[in-house]
Structures are given as C-alpha cells and as structure tokens.
Amino acid sequence: MADITRFQPASDQSLMVYFGDRITPDAHRRVRALLQLLQTQPVSGVRNLHPGYGSILVKFDALTLTHDDLERALRTRVARLDSVQLPEPRLIQIPVYYGGAFGPDLDELASSHQMSAERAIELHTSGDYLVYFIGFVPGFAYLGGLPDSLATPRLSIPRRAVPAGSVAIGGHQTGVYPIATPGGWRVIGRTPLAIFSPARAEMSRFAIGDRVRFVSIERDEFEEMARA
Amino acid sequence: MSTIRVEEPGLLTTVQDLGREGFGPLGVSASGAADPIALRLGNRLVGNAENAAALEMTLVGGAFAFPEGGVVALTGSDFGAMLDGNNVGTWESLEVPRGATLRVGPSRSGARGYLCVQGGIVVTPFLGSSSTHVMTGLGGYQGRPLRAGDVLQVGAATAPFRRRTVDPSVFAELWPHTIADRASGEPMRIRVTDGEQSAWFAEAARGAFAANVYRVSEQTNRMGIRLEGTPVAEQSGGRMVTEGVSLGAVQIPPGGLPIILFVEQQTTGGYPKIANVITADLASLGQLRPRDVVRFERVQVAAARSVLFRREQLLRSRKIIVE
C-alpha cells in the first residue's frame, strides 16, 4: 500500500502528521497505532500529542529537536504501524435519561425529522459508536456512527452553559459534554455518569478506539446512579 | 508553613506555573502562565526553580496579606504596588515583613503581572502541575480564580533574602512589542509562521491578513485572543476535518475575524489556521490587553527558531539577574 502519510510544520514547535484528508477507518487505525507507539516508545523532546480524526499533532521542544529530526524519527515509527497490536476495543455503555428537563431539545429534534421522541431515542440507542479520539476539552469523545436520520443542524445561538453529562447532537456528530461549557449542540438527554473525573485512576471514561452504546434509563434509575 | 491571605482578589488572579504538557490524548491542554518569561524571571528573583507556582494577576492586582512575612517579587507588567504605604518596584526581590499587606494596583502597561514568592505557592498538583485551568475548573487553587478570604500555602524558604533585580536592558528583546514598545502607540508586531491551512487561503486573503491591523477584543481570555478589524476572506481550498491545534494557532472562523488559541486552548479544532504565532512571541501575547492594536509579520520557521534560541540564551544567562 502506498504510504500516504504527510508531514507538515504546524508551528515552530509542532509538526502535523496526516494520514489522508478524510475520516476513514484506516486513517483512524493509524492514528491509534502511532499514538500508542509514541506513548510506549516516546521520542525524546516530544512534549505533547493531540490526536484528531486522521492526524496527530506532535508538539515538541524546539530547543532540542528540529522538524526534520522529528519527521525522521516519526517515519521509522510510521513504517511499523501495520505491526502494532492494538488492544481490543472496549464496549462502554452510557446510561442516558432522554428528554424532559435533561433533554430540552429532544422533542423539537424529533419533530424536525417527522418522528416521535421515542423513535429518536430508539435510533440514538440502536447502534455502536466509535471513539475516534478524545479532544477539545478534557474527556470529550469525538464519536462516529450517528444515524443520518438524526443529523440535525446546531442551534443558531449557542447556550451559554450546557450542564456536564449532557448528551447532544450537532450536525452529523453526537457526544457527551464532560464538563459544563458553552455549546451549540442540541441536548437530548443526560447521563448520570461522571465522564471526566480527576479523582479516578482512569480520568476519562472514554478512550480512543472504544465502542460506545447509549442505553435509555428511567428517571429513578438516573437518580440512583447519580447518587452512587 | 507560611501563608498568604487574599484580602482583595483583583479581577482574575490564579495560581500558575509553566503548565502541564503531555495530556493532549486526554483532551487536557497545558494551561500555565500567560507570560511564562515573567514567571521564570520572577521565580529566579526570589531564588525558586523557574517552574514554581505563583499568582498571575490580570489587569488589576489585589491585596495580599503575609501573616508570617515572606520574600516576593512582582514581574510582568507594572501594576504599581505598595507595601506598608511605600511604593515598591517591579522586577526586584522584596522582603515582606511579618503581618504586612502587599497592595497591587491596576496595570499601567500590559495585561499580566506575577507575584512570585520564595518557596512557591503550594497546591495539590493536577497531572503534575499547579496551574489553574479556569475554563474547565481543574488544577490550581480549587480549580478557580482566587476570592477574598482564600488562604494560600507557601513552600518553605530555603535561602536567606537576597536583593536581586532584572537587568532592564533585556526587556526589549524578551517582549519585543507588548511591554517595551507599548508607549510608542504603534501597532504591536506579532511574528507568525504559516499555519496548516495557509495555502487554502487565496493570495489576496493572505496579503490582507499580513497588511491589516487588528484590535484585541474585550472577549479575550486565557483560552483565546479574539481580534476585531477587517475580516479575512474565508478559505476555499480544502475541507476541514477536526485536528489537533497548536498554542498560538491563528484560526479564521466563519466571519473572518482571527482567533489566536492561547494557554487554555482547546486541544483540537475544526477551523482553518492561516498562521501560528512564533514561540518567542507567546509571552508578548500574554501581555496583550483589550483594545491593543496588533499586526502580523510572517517569518520562516528557521527564523523563528533562531529568535527562540537567542532569547533562551539570554534568559539562561547569569547576568540577566543582578545581585
């Protein structure tokens, strides 16, 4: 297979590694594999890694490393990507209370697709989603796999604060807000689980490559889990 | 252990060190001092390691009581400070007597000032750093800006007080624009290298970006520096897929007004980047305040590197601190 890996300086202290310019399973596998290689066998002088859908941004100490040296070190690792053993994806179940005060946009979202709220919930919980990467804010999982029939444009005016745990749809994406932030996605429910918790050994509930399934729960189950 | 009691917190005062690199895969950005040079020099003035945690003040200082006394230094922009009714200077180590209160005023120059204290501010580290990440409520002192009544722990002093100052002749090189040239009233020059998507913008758009002057918006914070002025024509050369973003990345969102990603940056983003501020000018970004006027100057990566090397050499030289 032709090597389509492309290296490009992003700043005077960072280098972008692109595996193509589309969101594909192969590009995602390569991102995961290179990330794992760089975490288990770090390149001296590399300070941070920011994975994306089909790329990894490598930040480095420009006083000890140059773009050329880093690119050379990365190329030797990229050449070995096909032999990297990736851990089996985990299946992470996320309980969600849909609608009501926790999902203020559910009814409008459903009716914009000429379906009932129940049907929208059924669709949202029907398949597995892939965690392409964690980014933007701590613990936020970029998920792939939203059914096309649920894709909905973002709100024209973003909310000033979306509560932590909110489950939302924005365009062709769906996700869970790990912390309260401003946001323009349509909020359809909320999970009682802490998505990002500094007190836990594994701070982020999601990891790159995980499979995610949303499970609809009742209000009393939500309250019980939230207390746990 | 000695303490600092916050009597007045100022506008936005947080505990900062040089930040936490390495947690991008978790979506956690580095945070850290907005003007890392001012923090490093301040720590050296009081005999700390350069990375020790200190207080970062924004536009308006505050009042800080030292029940057990201490050794401090104010660095960064000149906020004008008084100790027991006497004026005290910026860029020098000071002995604060037991029970005295240091009153720090509003900035008379750039956006940020640092109060460094011998022994450093001691908080529970989060992912190896004492930096506050204000937007996410993580790290620092309870994950938030300081409030009146907060009591901060200070690490043990390891050496007796020594009077030290910073050689003022270095300022023009360390903050070539936002501190040194502020009085000139000229647009402050921020040097940039190309961004990942520079080539996606039309030649005219890139030319306009380099020729325009921009005003720093009131909406500016530690996450991003928003600019106002003539919009840059949106790119039409490619289709953006969300990717990692660098510190100092200059994004062009719909509408065309640039946003510079700053220390509390998001780790990934979906807007195209026309440029990236060079590392040597990041400290200058930390001194930009709303309504400041800036312009961008494009340089090559090799040039950015040599500026960084020269600056670092200067910073590490012994003669910069005068005893």
Coordinates of C-alpha atoms in Angstrom, one line a residue:
Chain A
M1 CA 0.0 0.0 0.0
A2 CA 1.3 3.4 -0.9
D3 CA 2.3 5.5 2.1
I4 CA 0.0 8.5 2.1
T5 CA 1.5 9.9 5.3
R6 CA 2.1 13.6 5.1
F7 CA 4.2 15.7 7.5
Q8 CA 3.6 19.4 7.8
P9 CA 5.0 22.0 10.3
A10 CA 2.1 23.5 12.2
S11 CA 4.2 26.0 14.2
D12 CA 7.9 26.4 15.1
Q13 CA 7.4 23.8 17.8
S14 CA 4.9 21.4 16.4
L15 CA 4.6 19.0 13.4
M16 CA 1.4 17.6 12.0
V17 CA 1.2 14.0 10.8
Y18 CA -1.7 13.5 8.3
F19 CA -3.0 10.0 7.3
G20 CA -5.0 11.3 4.4
D21 CA -7.6 14.0 4.5
R22 CA -10.8 12.0 5.0
I23 CA -12.4 10.3 8.0
T24 CA -11.7 6.7 7.3
P25 CA -11.4 3.5 9.4
D26 CA -7.8 3.0 8.1
A27 CA -6.7 6.6 9.0
H28 CA -8.2 6.1 12.4
R29 CA -6.4 2.8 12.9
R30 CA -3.1 4.6 12.0
V31 CA -3.8 7.4 14.4
R32 CA -4.4 4.9 17.2
A33 CA -1.3 2.9 16.3
L34 CA 1.0 5.9 16.1
L35 CA -0.4 7.3 19.3
Q36 CA 0.2 4.0 21.1
L37 CA 3.8 3.8 19.7
L38 CA 4.6 7.3 20.7
Q39 CA 3.2 6.7 24.2
T40 CA 5.0 3.5 24.8
Q41 CA 8.3 4.4 23.0
P42 CA 8.4 8.2 23.3
V43 CA 10.7 10.3 21.0
S44 CA 13.0 12.4 23.2
G45 CA 12.0 16.1 23.0
V46 CA 8.3 15.4 22.2
R47 CA 6.1 17.2 24.7
N48 CA 2.5 16.5 23.7
L49 CA 0.3 14.6 21.3
H50 CA -3.0 15.9 20.0
P51 CA -4.9 13.2 18.0
G52 CA -7.6 14.1 15.5
Y53 CA -9.8 12.1 13.1
G54 CA -7.0 11.3 10.7
S55 CA -4.0 13.1 12.1
I56 CA -1.8 13.6 15.1
L57 CA -0.3 17.0 16.1
V58 CA 3.1 16.4 17.7
K59 CA 4.3 19.2 19.9
F60 CA 8.0 19.3 20.7
D61 CA 10.7 21.3 22.4
A62 CA 12.2 23.4 19.6
L63 CA 15.4 23.9 21.7
T64 CA 16.3 20.2 21.4
L65 CA 14.5 18.9 18.3
T66 CA 14.0 20.2 14.7
H67 CA 11.1 19.4 12.4
D68 CA 13.4 17.4 10.2
D69 CA 14.8 15.2 13.0
L70 CA 11.3 14.7 14.4
E71 CA 10.0 13.8 11.0
R72 CA 12.8 11.2 10.6
A73 CA 12.0 9.7 14.0
L74 CA 8.3 9.6 13.2
R75 CA 8.8 8.0 9.7
T76 CA 10.6 5.0 11.3
R77 CA 7.6 4.5 13.6
V78 CA 5.0 5.1 10.8
A79 CA 6.8 2.3 8.8
R80 CA 6.0 -0.1 11.7
L81 CA 2.3 0.9 12.1
D82 CA 0.9 -2.2 10.5
S83 CA 2.6 -4.5 13.0
V84 CA 1.3 -2.5 16.1
Q85 CA -1.0 -4.7 18.2
L86 CA -3.9 -2.6 19.3
P87 CA -6.0 -3.6 22.4
E88 CA -9.4 -5.0 21.7
P89 CA -11.9 -2.1 21.7
R90 CA -13.9 -1.9 24.9
L91 CA -17.7 -1.5 24.8
I92 CA -18.7 1.4 27.0
Q93 CA -22.3 1.6 28.0
I94 CA -23.6 5.1 28.7
P95 CA -27.0 5.3 30.5
V96 CA -29.0 8.3 29.4
Y97 CA -32.2 9.8 30.7
Y98 CA -33.7 11.2 27.5
G99 CA -35.9 14.2 27.2
G100 CA -37.6 16.3 29.9
A101 CA -35.5 19.0 31.6
F102 CA -32.4 16.9 30.9
G103 CA -33.0 16.8 27.2
P104 CA -34.7 20.1 26.3
D105 CA -34.2 19.8 22.6
L106 CA -35.4 16.2 22.1
D107 CA -39.0 16.9 21.1
E108 CA -38.0 19.6 18.6
L109 CA -35.2 17.5 17.1
A110 CA -37.6 14.5 16.7
S111 CA -40.4 16.6 15.1
S112 CA -37.9 18.2 12.7
H113 CA -37.3 14.7 11.4
Q114 CA -41.1 13.9 11.4
M115 CA -40.6 11.2 14.0
S116 CA -41.7 10.7 17.6
A117 CA -39.3 11.3 20.6
E118 CA -39.5 7.6 21.3
R119 CA -38.3 6.8 17.7
A120 CA -35.4 9.3 18.1
I121 CA -34.4 7.6 21.3
E122 CA -34.6 4.2 19.7
L123 CA -32.4 5.4 16.8
H124 CA -29.9 7.0 19.1
T125 CA -29.6 3.8 21.2
S126 CA -29.6 1.5 18.3
G127 CA -26.0 1.2 17.2
D128 CA -22.5 1.3 18.5
Y129 CA -20.4 4.5 18.1
L130 CA -16.7 4.6 17.6
V131 CA -14.5 6.9 19.7
Y132 CA -12.3 8.5 17.0
F133 CA -10.3 10.5 19.6
I134 CA -10.6 12.5 22.8
G135 CA -10.2 16.2 22.3
F136 CA -11.4 19.7 22.5
V137 CA -11.9 19.6 26.3
P138 CA -10.9 17.0 28.9
G139 CA -12.7 13.7 28.3
F140 CA -14.7 14.8 25.3
A141 CA -15.1 11.8 22.8
Y142 CA -15.5 12.5 19.1
L143 CA -18.0 9.8 18.2
G144 CA -18.7 8.3 14.8
G145 CA -21.8 6.4 13.9
L146 CA -24.7 8.8 14.4
P147 CA -27.6 7.5 12.1
D148 CA -28.0 10.0 9.2
S149 CA -31.7 10.3 10.1
L150 CA -30.8 12.0 13.4
A151 CA -28.3 14.5 11.9
T152 CA -29.5 18.0 12.9
P153 CA -28.0 21.4 12.4
R154 CA -26.6 23.1 15.5
L155 CA -28.6 25.8 17.4
S156 CA -28.3 29.1 15.8
I157 CA -27.5 30.7 19.1
P158 CA -25.3 28.5 21.4
R159 CA -26.3 28.1 25.0
R160 CA -24.1 29.9 27.5
A161 CA -23.7 26.8 29.6
V162 CA -24.6 23.2 28.8
P163 CA -24.5 21.0 32.0
A164 CA -21.9 18.3 32.4
G165 CA -23.2 14.9 31.3
S166 CA -25.5 16.4 28.6
V167 CA -25.9 14.1 25.6
A168 CA -26.3 16.1 22.4
I169 CA -26.4 16.1 18.6
G170 CA -24.6 18.7 16.4
G171 CA -24.7 18.1 12.7
H172 CA -23.6 14.6 12.0
Q173 CA -22.0 14.2 15.4
T174 CA -23.2 13.1 18.8
G175 CA -21.4 13.3 22.1
V176 CA -21.4 13.8 25.9
Y177 CA -20.3 17.1 27.5
P178 CA -17.8 16.1 30.1
I179 CA -17.9 19.4 31.8
A180 CA -20.2 22.4 31.8
T181 CA -19.3 24.5 28.8
P182 CA -21.0 26.8 26.3
G183 CA -22.3 24.7 23.5
G184 CA -24.4 24.8 20.3
W185 CA -25.4 21.2 20.0
R186 CA -29.0 20.0 20.6
V187 CA -29.3 18.5 24.0
I188 CA -31.5 15.3 24.0
G189 CA -30.6 13.8 27.4
R190 CA -28.2 13.4 30.2
T191 CA -26.1 10.7 31.7
P192 CA -25.6 10.4 35.5
L193 CA -22.1 9.1 35.0
A194 CA -19.1 11.4 35.5
I195 CA -17.4 11.5 32.1
F196 CA -14.2 13.1 33.3
S197 CA -13.1 12.8 36.9
P198 CA -9.7 13.9 38.1
A199 CA -10.2 11.7 41.2
R200 CA -10.4 8.4 39.2
A201 CA -7.3 6.5 38.1
E202 CA -8.7 6.5 34.6
M203 CA -9.8 10.1 34.5
S204 CA -11.6 9.9 31.1
R205 CA -14.4 7.3 30.8
F206 CA -13.7 7.0 27.1
A207 CA -10.5 6.1 25.3
I208 CA -9.6 6.3 21.7
G209 CA -10.9 3.2 19.8
D210 CA -13.6 2.4 22.3
R211 CA -17.1 1.4 21.2
V212 CA -19.9 3.3 22.9
R213 CA -23.6 2.3 23.3
F214 CA -26.2 4.6 24.8
V215 CA -28.8 3.0 27.0
S216 CA -32.1 4.7 27.8
I217 CA -32.9 4.7 31.5
E218 CA -35.8 5.9 33.7
R219 CA -35.7 9.0 36.0
D220 CA -35.4 6.9 39.2
E221 CA -32.5 4.9 37.7
F222 CA -30.8 8.2 36.9
E223 CA -31.2 9.5 40.4
E224 CA -29.9 6.2 41.9
M225 CA -26.9 6.2 39.6
A226 CA -26.2 9.9 40.2
R227 CA -26.1 9.2 44.0
A228 CA -23.7 6.2 43.6
Chain B
M1 CA 4.5 26.6 56.5
S2 CA 3.8 30.2 55.8
T3 CA 0.7 31.6 54.2
I4 CA -0.8 34.3 52.0
R5 CA -4.3 35.6 52.8
V6 CA -6.2 37.1 49.9
E7 CA -7.8 40.3 51.0
E8 CA -8.8 41.5 47.6
P9 CA -8.5 39.1 44.7
G10 CA -8.3 41.6 41.8
L11 CA -10.0 40.9 38.5
L12 CA -8.8 37.4 37.7
T13 CA -6.0 36.1 39.9
T14 CA -5.0 32.5 39.5
V15 CA -2.2 30.1 40.6
Q16 CA 0.1 29.3 37.7
D17 CA 3.3 27.5 36.9
L18 CA 4.7 26.6 33.5
G19 CA 1.7 24.3 32.8
R20 CA 1.1 20.6 32.1
E21 CA 2.3 19.3 28.8
G22 CA 1.6 15.7 27.7
F23 CA -2.1 15.2 28.3
G24 CA -3.4 16.1 24.8
P25 CA -4.6 12.5 24.4
L26 CA -7.0 13.1 27.3
G27 CA -8.2 16.4 25.9
V28 CA -6.3 18.3 28.6
S29 CA -4.4 21.4 27.4
A30 CA -1.3 22.7 29.1
S31 CA -2.6 25.9 30.7
G32 CA 0.2 27.7 32.7
A33 CA 1.4 31.3 32.9
A34 CA 0.2 33.5 30.1
D35 CA 3.6 35.2 30.2
P36 CA 6.0 32.4 31.0
I37 CA 9.1 34.6 30.8
A38 CA 7.8 36.9 33.6
L39 CA 7.1 33.9 35.7
R40 CA 10.5 32.4 35.1
L41 CA 12.4 35.6 35.9
G42 CA 10.2 36.3 39.0
N43 CA 11.0 32.9 40.4
R44 CA 14.7 33.4 39.8
L45 CA 14.5 36.8 41.7
V46 CA 13.2 35.0 44.8
G47 CA 15.5 32.0 44.5
N48 CA 13.0 29.5 43.3
A49 CA 13.1 27.0 40.4
E50 CA 11.7 28.7 37.3
N51 CA 8.6 26.4 37.3
A52 CA 7.5 27.2 40.9
A53 CA 3.8 28.3 41.2
A54 CA 3.0 31.9 41.6
L55 CA 0.0 34.2 41.3
E56 CA -0.9 35.5 37.9
M57 CA -2.9 38.8 38.1
T58 CA -4.9 40.2 35.2
L59 CA -5.3 43.9 34.5
V60 CA -6.0 44.6 38.2
G61 CA -3.8 43.4 41.1
G62 CA -5.2 42.8 44.6
A63 CA -4.3 42.9 48.3
F64 CA -2.3 40.0 49.8
A65 CA -1.5 39.7 53.5
F66 CA 1.6 37.9 54.7
P67 CA 0.9 36.9 58.3
E68 CA 4.3 35.2 58.6
G69 CA 6.1 37.5 56.2
G70 CA 8.0 36.4 53.1
V71 CA 10.2 37.1 50.1
V72 CA 8.4 38.2 46.9
A73 CA 8.9 39.7 43.5
L74 CA 6.5 41.4 41.2
T75 CA 7.2 40.8 37.5
G76 CA 5.4 41.2 34.1
S77 CA 3.5 44.4 33.5
D78 CA 3.9 47.3 36.0
F79 CA 0.8 47.2 38.3
G80 CA 2.1 49.7 40.8
A81 CA 2.4 48.2 44.2
M82 CA 2.6 49.4 47.8
L83 CA 3.9 47.7 50.9
D84 CA 3.0 49.3 54.2
G85 CA 2.3 52.6 52.5
N86 CA 5.6 52.6 50.5
N87 CA 5.9 52.2 46.7
V88 CA 7.7 49.1 45.7
G89 CA 9.1 48.3 42.3
T90 CA 8.5 45.6 39.7
W91 CA 11.4 43.3 38.7
E92 CA 13.1 43.2 42.2
S93 CA 13.0 40.9 45.2
L94 CA 11.4 42.3 48.3
E95 CA 11.2 41.3 51.9
V96 CA 7.7 41.5 53.2
P97 CA 7.6 41.9 57.0
R98 CA 5.5 39.7 59.2
G99 CA 1.9 40.8 59.1
A100 CA 2.3 43.3 56.2
T101 CA -0.1 43.6 53.3
L102 CA 1.1 44.0 49.7
R103 CA -1.3 46.1 47.7
V104 CA -1.1 45.7 43.9
G105 CA -2.9 48.2 41.8
P106 CA -4.2 48.3 38.2
S107 CA -1.8 47.6 35.4
R108 CA 0.0 50.6 33.9
S109 CA 1.2 48.7 30.9
G110 CA 0.2 45.2 29.7
A111 CA -2.3 42.6 30.8
R112 CA -0.5 40.5 33.3
G113 CA 1.6 40.7 36.4
Y114 CA 3.1 38.0 38.6
L115 CA 3.5 37.8 42.3
C116 CA 6.2 35.2 42.9
V117 CA 7.0 34.2 46.4
Q118 CA 10.0 32.4 47.8
G119 CA 9.1 28.7 48.3
G120 CA 6.4 28.9 45.7
I121 CA 2.6 28.6 46.2
V122 CA 1.7 25.1 47.2
V123 CA -1.5 23.5 45.9
T124 CA -2.3 19.8 45.2
P125 CA -0.9 19.2 41.7
F126 CA -3.2 18.0 39.0
L127 CA -1.4 15.9 36.3
G128 CA 1.9 17.1 37.6
S129 CA 1.2 20.9 37.5
S130 CA -0.1 23.5 39.9
S131 CA -1.6 25.6 37.1
T132 CA -5.2 26.6 37.2
H133 CA -7.3 25.8 34.1
V134 CA -10.1 28.3 34.6
M135 CA -12.4 27.2 31.9
T136 CA -12.6 23.5 33.0
G137 CA -12.2 24.2 36.7
L138 CA -9.2 22.0 37.0
G139 CA -5.9 22.4 38.9
G140 CA -4.5 25.4 40.9
Y141 CA -6.3 26.5 44.0
Q142 CA -9.7 24.7 43.9
G143 CA -9.7 25.0 40.1
R144 CA -10.8 28.6 40.2
P145 CA -9.7 32.2 40.4
L146 CA -8.9 33.5 43.9
R147 CA -11.5 35.1 46.1
A148 CA -11.2 37.3 49.2
G149 CA -10.6 35.2 52.2
D150 CA -8.7 32.4 50.4
V151 CA -5.6 31.3 52.3
L152 CA -2.7 30.0 50.2
Q153 CA 0.1 27.8 51.5
V154 CA 3.7 28.8 50.7
G155 CA 6.6 26.4 50.5
A156 CA 9.5 26.6 52.9
A157 CA 12.1 29.2 52.2
T158 CA 15.4 27.5 51.5
A159 CA 17.8 30.5 51.4
P160 CA 18.1 33.9 53.2
F161 CA 16.8 37.0 51.5
R162 CA 19.0 38.4 48.7
R163 CA 18.3 41.6 46.9
R164 CA 18.1 40.9 43.2
T165 CA 16.8 42.8 40.2
V166 CA 16.5 42.1 36.5
D167 CA 18.7 43.9 34.0
P168 CA 16.2 46.2 32.3
S169 CA 18.2 46.3 29.1
V170 CA 16.8 42.8 28.2
F171 CA 13.2 43.7 28.2
A172 CA 13.1 44.9 24.6
E173 CA 14.3 41.5 23.4
L174 CA 12.2 39.4 25.7
W175 CA 8.9 41.2 25.0
P176 CA 9.8 43.0 21.8
H177 CA 6.5 44.6 21.5
T178 CA 3.9 44.3 24.1
I179 CA 5.9 45.6 27.0
A180 CA 8.8 47.5 25.5
D181 CA 7.1 49.4 22.7
R182 CA 3.7 49.9 24.3
A183 CA 4.4 53.6 24.8
S184 CA 5.1 54.2 21.1
G185 CA 1.4 53.7 20.2
E186 CA 2.4 51.8 17.1
P187 CA 0.6 48.5 16.3
M188 CA 2.4 45.8 18.2
R189 CA 4.1 43.4 15.8
I190 CA 3.4 39.6 16.4
R191 CA 5.5 37.3 14.3
V192 CA 3.9 34.2 12.8
T193 CA 4.8 31.2 10.7
D194 CA 2.4 29.6 8.2
G195 CA -0.5 27.6 9.6
E196 CA -1.5 24.1 8.4
Q197 CA -4.1 25.6 6.1
S198 CA -2.3 28.8 4.9
A199 CA -2.2 27.5 1.4
W200 CA -6.0 27.1 1.4
F201 CA -6.5 30.9 1.6
A202 CA -6.4 33.0 -1.5
E203 CA -3.3 35.1 -2.1
A204 CA -5.3 38.2 -1.6
A205 CA -6.7 36.9 1.8
R206 CA -3.2 36.1 3.0
G207 CA -1.9 39.5 1.9
A208 CA -4.8 41.2 3.7
F209 CA -4.1 39.2 6.8
A210 CA -0.5 40.4 6.8
A211 CA -1.3 44.0 6.0
N212 CA -4.3 44.6 8.3
V213 CA -4.1 45.8 11.8
Y214 CA -6.4 44.2 14.4
R215 CA -7.8 45.3 17.7
V216 CA -7.8 42.9 20.7
S217 CA -11.4 42.2 21.6
E218 CA -13.0 42.5 25.1
Q219 CA -13.9 38.8 24.7
T220 CA -10.2 37.8 25.0
N221 CA -9.3 35.4 27.8
R222 CA -6.7 32.7 28.6
M223 CA -8.4 30.4 26.1
G224 CA -8.3 32.6 23.1
I225 CA -7.4 36.1 21.9
R226 CA -10.1 37.4 19.7
L227 CA -9.4 40.1 17.2
E228 CA -11.5 42.7 15.6
G229 CA -10.9 44.5 12.3
T230 CA -11.2 43.8 8.6
P231 CA -12.4 40.2 8.1
V232 CA -10.1 37.8 6.3
A233 CA -11.9 36.2 3.3
E234 CA -12.7 32.6 4.2
Q235 CA -10.6 29.9 2.6
S236 CA -12.0 27.8 -0.2
G237 CA -9.0 25.5 -0.9
G238 CA -10.0 22.5 1.2
R239 CA -12.4 20.7 3.5
M240 CA -11.5 20.9 7.2
V241 CA -11.5 17.8 9.3
T242 CA -11.1 18.3 13.1
E243 CA -7.5 18.1 14.1
G244 CA -5.0 19.0 16.8
V245 CA -4.2 22.7 17.3
S246 CA -1.0 24.4 18.4
L247 CA -0.5 27.0 21.0
G248 CA -0.7 30.4 19.2
A249 CA -2.6 29.0 16.2
V250 CA -4.4 31.7 14.3
Q251 CA -7.8 30.4 13.3
I252 CA -10.1 32.0 10.8
P253 CA -13.7 31.0 11.7
P254 CA -16.7 31.9 9.6
G255 CA -16.9 35.7 9.7
G256 CA -13.2 36.0 9.1
L257 CA -12.1 37.6 12.4
P258 CA -9.0 35.8 13.7
I259 CA -8.8 34.0 17.0
I260 CA -5.4 33.1 18.5
L261 CA -5.5 30.0 20.6
F262 CA -3.9 30.7 23.9
V263 CA -2.7 28.8 27.0
E264 CA -6.1 27.3 28.0
Q265 CA -6.6 26.3 24.4
Q266 CA -8.9 23.6 23.2
T267 CA -6.7 20.6 22.2
T268 CA -8.5 20.1 18.8
G269 CA -10.4 22.3 16.5
G270 CA -12.2 22.5 13.2
Y271 CA -11.4 26.0 11.9
P272 CA -8.7 26.5 9.3
K273 CA -5.5 28.1 10.6
I274 CA -3.9 30.8 8.5
A275 CA -0.8 31.3 10.7
N276 CA 0.8 30.4 14.1
V277 CA 2.5 32.8 16.5
I278 CA 6.2 32.0 17.0
T279 CA 7.2 30.6 20.3
A280 CA 9.4 33.6 21.1
D281 CA 6.4 35.9 20.9
L282 CA 4.0 33.9 23.1
A283 CA 5.0 35.9 26.2
S284 CA 4.1 39.0 24.3
L285 CA 0.6 37.6 23.6
G286 CA 0.2 37.2 27.4
Q287 CA 0.6 41.0 27.8
L288 CA -2.0 41.9 25.2
R289 CA -5.0 43.7 26.7
P290 CA -8.3 44.5 25.2
R291 CA -8.2 47.4 22.6
D292 CA -4.4 46.9 22.0
V293 CA -3.7 47.1 18.2
V294 CA -1.6 44.3 16.6
R295 CA -0.3 43.4 13.2
F296 CA 1.2 40.1 12.0
E297 CA 4.5 39.7 10.4
R298 CA 5.2 36.5 8.5
V299 CA 8.6 34.8 9.1
Q300 CA 10.1 31.4 8.2
V301 CA 10.3 28.6 10.7
A302 CA 14.1 28.8 10.6
A303 CA 14.0 32.5 11.6
A304 CA 11.5 31.7 14.4
R305 CA 13.9 29.1 15.7
S306 CA 16.9 31.4 15.8
V307 CA 14.9 34.1 17.6
L308 CA 13.9 31.4 20.1
F309 CA 17.5 30.2 20.6
R310 CA 18.8 33.8 21.1
R311 CA 16.0 34.6 23.6
E312 CA 16.6 31.4 25.5
Q313 CA 20.3 32.0 25.7
L314 CA 19.6 35.5 27.1
L315 CA 17.1 34.1 29.6
R316 CA 19.6 31.5 30.8
S317 CA 22.5 33.8 31.1
R318 CA 23.5 34.6 34.6
K319 CA 23.9 38.3 34.0
I320 CA 20.2 38.9 33.4
I321 CA 19.7 38.7 37.2
V322 CA 21.7 41.4 39.0
E323 CA 22.6 40.8 42.7

